[in-house]
Amino acid sequence: MVTDDIRAEVLELRAQLEDWNYRYYVLDDPGVPDVEYDRNMARLQDLEAQYPQLVTPDSPTQRVGAAPLDGFSTVRHEVPMLSLDNAFDAQGLVDFQRRVIDRLGTVDALIEYCCEPKLDGIAVSLVYRGGRLERGATRGDGSTGEDITANVRTIESIPLRLRGAGYPEVLEVRGEIYLPRAGFEALNATAREQGEKTFVNPRNAAAGSLRQLDPRITASRPLEFCCYGYGLVDGGSLPATQSAILEQMREWGQRINSDMRVVEGIEACEAYYEQLAVRRDALPYDIDGIVYKVNSLGLQERLGFVSRAPRWAIARKFPAQEEMTQLLDVEFQVGRTGAITPVARLEPVFVGGVTVSNATLHNADEIARLGLRIGDTVVVRRAGDVIPQVVSVVLEKRPADAREVSFPQSCPACGSAVEREESEAVLRCLGGLVCPAQLKAAIWHFAARRAMDIDGLGDKLVEQLVDAGLVKNVADIYSLGKEQLMGLERMGEKSADNLLAALQRSKSTTLPRFLFALGIREVGEATALGLARHFGSFEALASASESQLLEVEDVGPVVADHLRQFFDDQHSMAVVQALRSAGVHWDDIEVTPAQALPLAGQTWVVTGKLEAMGRNEAKAALQALGAKVAGSVSKNTDCVVAGPGAGSKLGKAQELGVEVIDEATFMLRLRDFGGGV
Ligand code: IVH
């Protein structure tokens, strides 16, 4: 028996969950922590399992649940889904405006345009009837597409029911389904780990995810939806401008782009383009241009269409993020830990705003997966600040004399034996610090600003010192004399004096910096800080057992193992001893119990791009100081660290009056808190 109370609770839970979803996805302002959402969802699932007669297709529990399909059926778009004309430069925009004005006859005022980032994803149509999501379909050829209802239902930013009131009986919402960059990188990282084929770009990954016959697979992909327009409207009406329609769509629960703006005149359109071009790399998703739409629907109607594109809209494209070029050779670089990485040498090509002539190939598996041969024509992608990648081979262009890539049997830098660890795809030189490539990298790391901060010990100098045999381990740099230095290329008396002074200064350091500088595998700045705070002294750390090491936050079995190997290695410890004898010193740290850590009880949020540290390092450093790091800003947030490109979280913090600091201030604070990294 379903009592009224139960029925009421189910309705209330649904309304509550929908509301939280709306706040999270549309307003970008989660009302409650995830656990609270999960608790309510679990309660609703329980009730629906107990009373199956209460289950409705638009319940938030029903996003996944449809059985795998045999194939997609075809649907007709009652209102065709058009495409856009492109403009590739500022002149293209001016020409567009000319055509608009010519057609409209004289216009007294500047024309108003709605400017929207052009998301690089898959166009979809969502039909709502009576406010309920009835059908989701791909664009297809514009007249007919594929029915992907079961898949779109799994995307949480797509409401299963419209909110509020006043929506037309039939409302076709149009927009783009896309995969944010972070989701794309994560998906490919997993594919790489499992030896599976990677996706070429987020757009292909989004398309592949939507084309799944099993909606559970789609549900596992972090797809998002953004509304940019409408199709069929029946039994109701929409506002009279594109921008007002989007605002209205937002009220009805649809997510729209927060960078949508209305501007007057084509020059303002170009200015908008320039502003977004600067921010393009920092956006969390790929955009391939800006779409400009004449804002007034009245004017749109007068302008009409030509073949498959409206005369009232145009896409101003950004420079491409993918280009073709030739693979000239594959070389092998030896890193600080001996890892040997294949690097593609490319015919220089302009892509994603820079000239690219090298790209990492990760490892042997990656080369095999790509089926790469030297001489091949390849597609190179550079999007955001991600390092350039070779994403595919253009097989049709393979020359007859293309060569297989052969991996070195010994270290290309020192000739030592190499090994391929079983669990790793990585080839590693076993030469240790005998290997000049590893030694050079170790010294660069040791001297880095965030490590021992030795000003003037640059790449070229380290090369010379190692090649001339003057430095055989990091401690040797402290016994360099002025005469020796002056014997080197491009080293005058003044530079030699400066370097000696910098070396002298660097001897006074902190324990976290010193630990980081040693370059122990997997011990980054944050881990070094955590270790220093936990053990307080080098001796306590060096004599810690594996289980004591595991007590440190962030230290897992792998890191603990690397640490023990380092401290058990006579050669490494002899270098540490030599450094101390040379005068390198630091103060021990008072060991602080967790609740006495300087940021204990505080919640911080890190957003935007951090240039010096990287977001993960920053988070780990905060955790080491006792702070909780949250993914979203609320009134309980104590401080937000915001780098360039910070978006809605920054806005939210400002709205709530939460303290916001930039990266430079953040670094100063870390130093003040004794996180002297
Ligand atoms: S409007 C009649 N607005 O670009 C106008 N399209 O090249 C039709 N796209 O198929 C589209 N962001 O997949 C429009 N803000 C935006 C868009 C957008 C991305 C895609 C869409 C469309 C393609 C046209």
PDB file of N, CA and C in Angstrom, residues 44 60 80 147 307 337 352 419 429 492 524 548 565-566 571 582-583 609 614 617 628 664:
ATOM      1  N   LEU A  44      15.381   7.984  -2.378  1.00  0.00           N
ATOM      2  CA  LEU A  44      14.398   7.898  -3.467  1.00  0.00           C
ATOM      3  C   LEU A  44      14.484   6.528  -4.148  1.00  0.00           C
ATOM      4  N   PRO A  60      14.580  11.332 -11.251  1.00  0.00           N
ATOM      5  CA  PRO A  60      16.054  11.434 -11.338  1.00  0.00           C
ATOM      6  C   PRO A  60      16.765  10.087 -11.212  1.00  0.00           C
ATOM      7  N   PRO A  80      14.257  21.866 -39.859  1.00  0.00           N
ATOM      8  CA  PRO A  80      15.605  21.379 -40.177  1.00  0.00           C
ATOM      9  C   PRO A  80      16.676  21.983 -39.261  1.00  0.00           C
ATOM     10  N   ASP A 147      17.854   8.664 -33.220  1.00  0.00           N
ATOM     11  CA  ASP A 147      17.206   8.778 -31.922  1.00  0.00           C
ATOM     12  C   ASP A 147      18.186   8.303 -30.837  1.00  0.00           C
ATOM     13  N   SER A 307      20.377  28.336 -48.858  1.00  0.00           N
ATOM     14  CA  SER A 307      20.604  26.879 -48.830  1.00  0.00           C
ATOM     15  C   SER A 307      20.503  26.352 -47.392  1.00  0.00           C
ATOM     16  N   THR A 337      64.712  10.395 -13.951  1.00  0.00           N
ATOM     17  CA  THR A 337      64.601   9.097 -13.293  1.00  0.00           C
ATOM     18  C   THR A 337      65.023   7.971 -14.232  1.00  0.00           C
ATOM     19  N   GLY A 352      47.390  25.567 -33.081  1.00  0.00           N
ATOM     20  CA  GLY A 352      46.979  26.040 -31.756  1.00  0.00           C
ATOM     21  C   GLY A 352      47.730  27.293 -31.338  1.00  0.00           C
ATOM     22  N   GLU A 419      65.912  -1.312 -19.067  1.00  0.00           N
ATOM     23  CA  GLU A 419      64.936  -2.350 -18.728  1.00  0.00           C
ATOM     24  C   GLU A 419      63.538  -1.801 -18.921  1.00  0.00           C
ATOM     25  N   CYS A 429      66.680   3.647 -18.257  1.00  0.00           N
ATOM     26  CA  CYS A 429      68.130   3.453 -18.254  1.00  0.00           C
ATOM     27  C   CYS A 429      68.551   3.057 -16.851  1.00  0.00           C
ATOM     28  N   GLY A 492      82.363  34.734 -17.723  1.00  0.00           N
ATOM     29  CA  GLY A 492      83.327  35.767 -17.353  1.00  0.00           C
ATOM     30  C   GLY A 492      83.510  35.797 -15.844  1.00  0.00           C
ATOM     31  N   GLY A 524      57.272  14.939  -5.019  1.00  0.00           N
ATOM     32  CA  GLY A 524      57.127  16.315  -5.490  1.00  0.00           C
ATOM     33  C   GLY A 524      57.157  17.266  -4.301  1.00  0.00           C
ATOM     34  N   GLN A 548      55.904   3.445   8.905  1.00  0.00           N
ATOM     35  CA  GLN A 548      55.872   4.827   9.423  1.00  0.00           C
ATOM     36  C   GLN A 548      55.710   5.829   8.270  1.00  0.00           C
ATOM     37  N   GLN A 565      64.223   3.002  -0.748  1.00  0.00           N
ATOM     38  CA  GLN A 565      65.335   2.683  -1.654  1.00  0.00           C
ATOM     39  C   GLN A 565      66.380   3.788  -1.616  1.00  0.00           C
ATOM     40  N   PHE A 566      65.895   5.022  -1.596  1.00  0.00           N
ATOM     41  CA  PHE A 566      66.831   6.150  -1.589  1.00  0.00           C
ATOM     42  C   PHE A 566      67.663   6.145  -0.306  1.00  0.00           C
ATOM     43  N   HIS A 571      75.227   5.176  -1.987  1.00  0.00           N
ATOM     44  CA  HIS A 571      75.699   6.258  -2.835  1.00  0.00           C
ATOM     45  C   HIS A 571      74.871   7.521  -2.596  1.00  0.00           C
ATOM     46  N   ALA A 582      79.459  20.245   2.790  1.00  0.00           N
ATOM     47  CA  ALA A 582      79.717  21.468   2.020  1.00  0.00           C
ATOM     48  C   ALA A 582      79.039  22.673   2.664  1.00  0.00           C
ATOM     49  N   GLY A 583      78.199  22.408   3.648  1.00  0.00           N
ATOM     50  CA  GLY A 583      77.579  23.535   4.360  1.00  0.00           C
ATOM     51  C   GLY A 583      76.090  23.689   4.113  1.00  0.00           C
ATOM     52  N   LYS A 609      44.050  28.489 -13.708  1.00  0.00           N
ATOM     53  CA  LYS A 609      45.331  27.860 -14.028  1.00  0.00           C
ATOM     54  C   LYS A 609      46.422  28.414 -13.120  1.00  0.00           C
ATOM     55  N   GLY A 614      50.824  24.407 -10.444  1.00  0.00           N
ATOM     56  CA  GLY A 614      49.908  23.379 -10.925  1.00  0.00           C
ATOM     57  C   GLY A 614      48.875  23.144  -9.837  1.00  0.00           C
ATOM     58  N   GLU A 617      49.491  20.145  -7.215  1.00  0.00           N
ATOM     59  CA  GLU A 617      50.528  20.474  -6.222  1.00  0.00           C
ATOM     60  C   GLU A 617      49.948  21.414  -5.170  1.00  0.00           C
ATOM     61  N   LYS A 628      41.098  21.365   4.118  1.00  0.00           N
ATOM     62  CA  LYS A 628      40.301  20.512   3.245  1.00  0.00           C
ATOM     63  C   LYS A 628      40.210  21.241   1.912  1.00  0.00           C
ATOM     64  N   ALA A 664      50.507  34.274  -6.578  1.00  0.00           N
ATOM     65  CA  ALA A 664      51.679  34.857  -5.918  1.00  0.00           C
ATOM     66  C   ALA A 664      51.423  35.009  -4.411  1.00  0.00           C
TER      67      ALA A 664
END
